[in-house]
PDB file of C-alpha atoms in Angstrom:
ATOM      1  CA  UNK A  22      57.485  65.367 106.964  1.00  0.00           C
ATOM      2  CA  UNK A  23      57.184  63.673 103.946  1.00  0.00           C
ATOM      3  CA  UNK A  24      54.787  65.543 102.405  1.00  0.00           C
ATOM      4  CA  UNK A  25      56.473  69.228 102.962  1.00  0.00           C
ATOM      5  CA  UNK A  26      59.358  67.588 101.323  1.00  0.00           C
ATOM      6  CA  UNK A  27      57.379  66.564  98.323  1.00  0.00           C
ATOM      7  CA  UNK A  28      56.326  70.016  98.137  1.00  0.00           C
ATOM      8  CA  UNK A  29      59.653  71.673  98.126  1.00  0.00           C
ATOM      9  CA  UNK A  30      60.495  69.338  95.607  1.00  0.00           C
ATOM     10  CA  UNK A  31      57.728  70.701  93.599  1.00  0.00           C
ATOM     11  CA  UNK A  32      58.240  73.904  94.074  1.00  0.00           C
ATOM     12  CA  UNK A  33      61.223  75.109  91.539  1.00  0.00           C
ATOM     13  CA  UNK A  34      63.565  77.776  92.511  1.00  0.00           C
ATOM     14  CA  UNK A  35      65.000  80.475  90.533  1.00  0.00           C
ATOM     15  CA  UNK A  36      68.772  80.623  90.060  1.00  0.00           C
ATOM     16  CA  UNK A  37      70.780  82.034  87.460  1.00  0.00           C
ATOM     17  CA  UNK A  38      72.574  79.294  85.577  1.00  0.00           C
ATOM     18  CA  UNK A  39      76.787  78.995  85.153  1.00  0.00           C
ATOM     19  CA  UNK A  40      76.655  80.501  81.480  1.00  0.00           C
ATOM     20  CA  UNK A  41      74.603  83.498  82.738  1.00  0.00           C
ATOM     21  CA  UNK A  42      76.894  84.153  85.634  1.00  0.00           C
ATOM     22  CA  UNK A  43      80.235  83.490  83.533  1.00  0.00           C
ATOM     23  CA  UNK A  44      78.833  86.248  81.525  1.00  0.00           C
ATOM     24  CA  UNK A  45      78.748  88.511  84.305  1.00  0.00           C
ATOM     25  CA  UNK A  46      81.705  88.046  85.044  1.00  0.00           C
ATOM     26  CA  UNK A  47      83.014  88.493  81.275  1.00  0.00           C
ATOM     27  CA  UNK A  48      81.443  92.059  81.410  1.00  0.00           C
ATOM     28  CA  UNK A  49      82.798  93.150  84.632  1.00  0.00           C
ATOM     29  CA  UNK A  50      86.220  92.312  83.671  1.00  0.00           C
ATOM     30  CA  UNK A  51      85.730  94.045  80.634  1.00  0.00           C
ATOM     31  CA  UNK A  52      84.665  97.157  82.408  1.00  0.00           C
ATOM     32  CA  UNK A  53      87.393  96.844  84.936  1.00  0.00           C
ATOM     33  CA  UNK A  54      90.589  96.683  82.612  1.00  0.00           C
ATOM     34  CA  UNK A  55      88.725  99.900  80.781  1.00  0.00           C
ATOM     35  CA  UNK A  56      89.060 101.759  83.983  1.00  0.00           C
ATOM     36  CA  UNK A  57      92.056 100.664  85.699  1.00  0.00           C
ATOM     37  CA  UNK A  58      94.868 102.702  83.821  1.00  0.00           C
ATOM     38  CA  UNK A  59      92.637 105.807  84.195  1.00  0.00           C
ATOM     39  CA  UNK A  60      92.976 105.612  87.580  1.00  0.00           C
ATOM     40  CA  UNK A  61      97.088 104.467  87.632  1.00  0.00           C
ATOM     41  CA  UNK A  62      97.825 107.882  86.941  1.00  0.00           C
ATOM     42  CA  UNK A  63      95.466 109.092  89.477  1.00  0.00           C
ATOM     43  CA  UNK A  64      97.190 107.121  92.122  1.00  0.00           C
ATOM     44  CA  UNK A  65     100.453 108.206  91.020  1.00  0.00           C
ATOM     45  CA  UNK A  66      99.861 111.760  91.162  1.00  0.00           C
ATOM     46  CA  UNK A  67      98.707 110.985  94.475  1.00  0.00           C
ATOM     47  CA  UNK A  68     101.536 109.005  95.707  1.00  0.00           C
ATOM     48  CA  UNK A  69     103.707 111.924  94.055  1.00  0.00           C
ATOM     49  CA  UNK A  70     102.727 114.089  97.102  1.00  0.00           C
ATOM     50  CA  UNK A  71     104.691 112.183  99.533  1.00  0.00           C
ATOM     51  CA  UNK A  72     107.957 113.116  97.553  1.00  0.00           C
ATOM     52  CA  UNK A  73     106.979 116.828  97.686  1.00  0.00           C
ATOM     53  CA  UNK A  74     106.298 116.429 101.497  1.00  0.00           C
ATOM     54  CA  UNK A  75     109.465 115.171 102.154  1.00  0.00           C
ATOM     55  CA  UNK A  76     111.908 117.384  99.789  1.00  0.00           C
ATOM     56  CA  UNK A  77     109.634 120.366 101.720  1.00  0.00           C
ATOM     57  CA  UNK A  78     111.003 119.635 104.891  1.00  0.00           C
ATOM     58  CA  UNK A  79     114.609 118.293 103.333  1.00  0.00           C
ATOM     59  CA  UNK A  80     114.093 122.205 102.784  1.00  0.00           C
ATOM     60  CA  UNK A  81     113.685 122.945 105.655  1.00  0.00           C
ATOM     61  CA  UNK A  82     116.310 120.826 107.799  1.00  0.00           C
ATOM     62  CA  UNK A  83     118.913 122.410 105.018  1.00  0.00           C
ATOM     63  CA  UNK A  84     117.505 125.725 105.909  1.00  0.00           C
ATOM     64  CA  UNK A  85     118.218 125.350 109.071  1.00  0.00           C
ATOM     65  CA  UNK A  86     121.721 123.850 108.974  1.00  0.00           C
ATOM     66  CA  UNK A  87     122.566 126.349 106.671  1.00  0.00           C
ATOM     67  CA  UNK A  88     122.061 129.019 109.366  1.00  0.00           C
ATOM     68  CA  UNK A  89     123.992 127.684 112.220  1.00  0.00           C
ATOM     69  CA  UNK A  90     127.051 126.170 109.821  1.00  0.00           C
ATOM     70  CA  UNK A  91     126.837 128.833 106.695  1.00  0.00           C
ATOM     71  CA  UNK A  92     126.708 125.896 103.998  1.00  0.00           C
ATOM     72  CA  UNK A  93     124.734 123.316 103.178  1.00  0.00           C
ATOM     73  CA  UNK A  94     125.283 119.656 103.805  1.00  0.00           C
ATOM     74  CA  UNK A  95     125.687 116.741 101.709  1.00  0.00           C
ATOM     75  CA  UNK A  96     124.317 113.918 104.430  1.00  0.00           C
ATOM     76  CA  UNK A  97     120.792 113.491 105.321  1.00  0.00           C
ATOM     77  CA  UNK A  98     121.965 112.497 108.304  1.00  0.00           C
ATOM     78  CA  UNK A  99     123.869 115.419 109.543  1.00  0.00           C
ATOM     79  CA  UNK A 100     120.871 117.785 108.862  1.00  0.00           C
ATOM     80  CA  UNK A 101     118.626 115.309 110.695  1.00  0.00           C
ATOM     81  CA  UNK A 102     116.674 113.526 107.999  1.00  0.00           C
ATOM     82  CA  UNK A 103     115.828 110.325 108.581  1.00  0.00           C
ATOM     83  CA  UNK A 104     114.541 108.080 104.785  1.00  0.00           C
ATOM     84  CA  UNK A 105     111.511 106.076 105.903  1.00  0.00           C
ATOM     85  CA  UNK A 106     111.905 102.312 105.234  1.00  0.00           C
ATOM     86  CA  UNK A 107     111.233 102.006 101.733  1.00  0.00           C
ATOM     87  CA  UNK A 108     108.243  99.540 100.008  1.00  0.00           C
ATOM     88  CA  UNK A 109     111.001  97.126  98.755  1.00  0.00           C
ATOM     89  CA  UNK A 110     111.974  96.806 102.388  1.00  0.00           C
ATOM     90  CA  UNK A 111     108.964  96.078 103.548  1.00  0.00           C
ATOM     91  CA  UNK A 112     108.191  99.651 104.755  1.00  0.00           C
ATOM     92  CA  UNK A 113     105.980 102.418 103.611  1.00  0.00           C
ATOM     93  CA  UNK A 114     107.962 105.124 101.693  1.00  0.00           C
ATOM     94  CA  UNK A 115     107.434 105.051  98.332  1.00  0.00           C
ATOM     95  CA  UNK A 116     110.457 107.607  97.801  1.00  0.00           C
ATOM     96  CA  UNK A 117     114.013 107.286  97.912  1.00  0.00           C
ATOM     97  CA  UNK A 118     115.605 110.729  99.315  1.00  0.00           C
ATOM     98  CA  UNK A 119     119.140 111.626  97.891  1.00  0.00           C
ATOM     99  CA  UNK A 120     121.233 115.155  98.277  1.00  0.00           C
ATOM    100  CA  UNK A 121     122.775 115.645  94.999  1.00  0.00           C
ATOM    101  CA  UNK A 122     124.843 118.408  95.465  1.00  0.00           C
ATOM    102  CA  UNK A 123     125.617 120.928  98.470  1.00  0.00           C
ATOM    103  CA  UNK A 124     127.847 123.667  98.496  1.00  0.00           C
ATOM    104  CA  UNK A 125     128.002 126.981 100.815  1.00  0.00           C
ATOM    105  CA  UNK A 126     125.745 128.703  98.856  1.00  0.00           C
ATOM    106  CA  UNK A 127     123.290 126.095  97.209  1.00  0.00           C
ATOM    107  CA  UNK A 128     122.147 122.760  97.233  1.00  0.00           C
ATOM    108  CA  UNK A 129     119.905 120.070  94.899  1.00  0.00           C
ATOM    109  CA  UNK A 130     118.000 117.074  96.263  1.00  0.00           C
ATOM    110  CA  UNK A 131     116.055 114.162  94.916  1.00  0.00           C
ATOM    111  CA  UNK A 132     113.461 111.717  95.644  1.00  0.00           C
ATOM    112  CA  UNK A 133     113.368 108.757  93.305  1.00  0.00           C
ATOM    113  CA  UNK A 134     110.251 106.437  93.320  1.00  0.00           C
ATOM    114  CA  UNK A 135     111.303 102.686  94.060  1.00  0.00           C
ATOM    115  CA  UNK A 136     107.493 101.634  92.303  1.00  0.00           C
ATOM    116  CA  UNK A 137     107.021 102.294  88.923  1.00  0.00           C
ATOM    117  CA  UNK A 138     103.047 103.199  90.047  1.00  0.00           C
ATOM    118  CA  UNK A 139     101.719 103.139  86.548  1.00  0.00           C
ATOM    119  CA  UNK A 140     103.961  99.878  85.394  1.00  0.00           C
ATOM    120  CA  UNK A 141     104.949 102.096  82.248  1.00  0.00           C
ATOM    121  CA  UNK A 142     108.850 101.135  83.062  1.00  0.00           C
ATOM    122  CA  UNK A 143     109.819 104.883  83.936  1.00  0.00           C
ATOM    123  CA  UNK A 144     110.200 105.947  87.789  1.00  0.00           C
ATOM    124  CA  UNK A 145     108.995 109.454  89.118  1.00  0.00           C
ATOM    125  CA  UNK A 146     111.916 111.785  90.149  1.00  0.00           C
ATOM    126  CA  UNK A 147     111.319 114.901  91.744  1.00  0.00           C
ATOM    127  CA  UNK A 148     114.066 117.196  92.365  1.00  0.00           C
ATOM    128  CA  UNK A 149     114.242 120.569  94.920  1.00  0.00           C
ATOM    129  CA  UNK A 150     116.923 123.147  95.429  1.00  0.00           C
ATOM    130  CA  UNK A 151     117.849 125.571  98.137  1.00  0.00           C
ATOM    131  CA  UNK A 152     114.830 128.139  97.021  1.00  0.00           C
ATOM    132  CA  UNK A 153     112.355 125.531  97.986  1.00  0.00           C
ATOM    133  CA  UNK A 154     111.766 125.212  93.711  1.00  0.00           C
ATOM    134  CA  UNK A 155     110.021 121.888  93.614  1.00  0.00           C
ATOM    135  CA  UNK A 156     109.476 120.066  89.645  1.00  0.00           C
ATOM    136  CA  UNK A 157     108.808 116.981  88.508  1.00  0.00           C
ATOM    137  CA  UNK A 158     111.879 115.792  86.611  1.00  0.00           C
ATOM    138  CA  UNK A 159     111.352 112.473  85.318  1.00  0.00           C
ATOM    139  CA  UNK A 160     107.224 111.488  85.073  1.00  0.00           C
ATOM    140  CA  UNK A 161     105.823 108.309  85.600  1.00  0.00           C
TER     141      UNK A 161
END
């Protein structure tokens, strides 16, 4: 036993040292911050499809109510929308979804991001009317 022991001791093992892998490290931190705000406004363009999604069908529940009651409505509730708990509140939705205006003959709703995605300070806003006209009104 005490001879295999000498000869492990003998035997020296390779190993990178602390300096070599702090300079790993160094460089892969370095490469990281490079590509981590192209890819913030990836995943906000991506996240930006769940407020389409939603003003869609907003579309389409208005649509709807607009047939049987011949005018819009100005409660999410009353045409059957129900918001999806929120990030903030410990939910998934990324989107807040307001009506801004409803009248007989038109109406204008909005979905405001509660993340700023790309921590530039600005919030996404996307904003739809009664001919299904989708834009981006505020970008993040």
């Amino acid at each position: 036993m005490k001879e295999m022991l000498k000869r492990l001791s003998k035997h020296k093992l390779n190993g990178m040292s602390l300096i070599e892998i702090l300079i790993v490290l160094a460089i892969v931190g370095i490469l990281l911050s490079m590509a981590v705000p192209k890819f913030m406004k990836l995943i906000g363009r991506s996240k930006s499809l769940e407020a389409q999604t939603q003003l869609k069908y907003l579309v389409d529940l208005q649509t709807n109510f607009f047939y049987i009651n011949s005018k819009y409505s100005n409660s999410l509730n009353e045409v059957g929308f129900e918001q999806a708990t929120l990030v903030t509140e410990g939910g998934k939705a990324n989107y807040k979804i307001e009506i801004s205006d409803a009248s007989s003959s038109n109406f204008t709703a909005k979905a405001t991001a509660v993340v700023d995605f790309d921590q530039d300070g600005q919030f996404n806003v996307w904003q739809v009317n009664n001919k299904s006209e989708i834009k981006e009104v505020i970008e993040d």
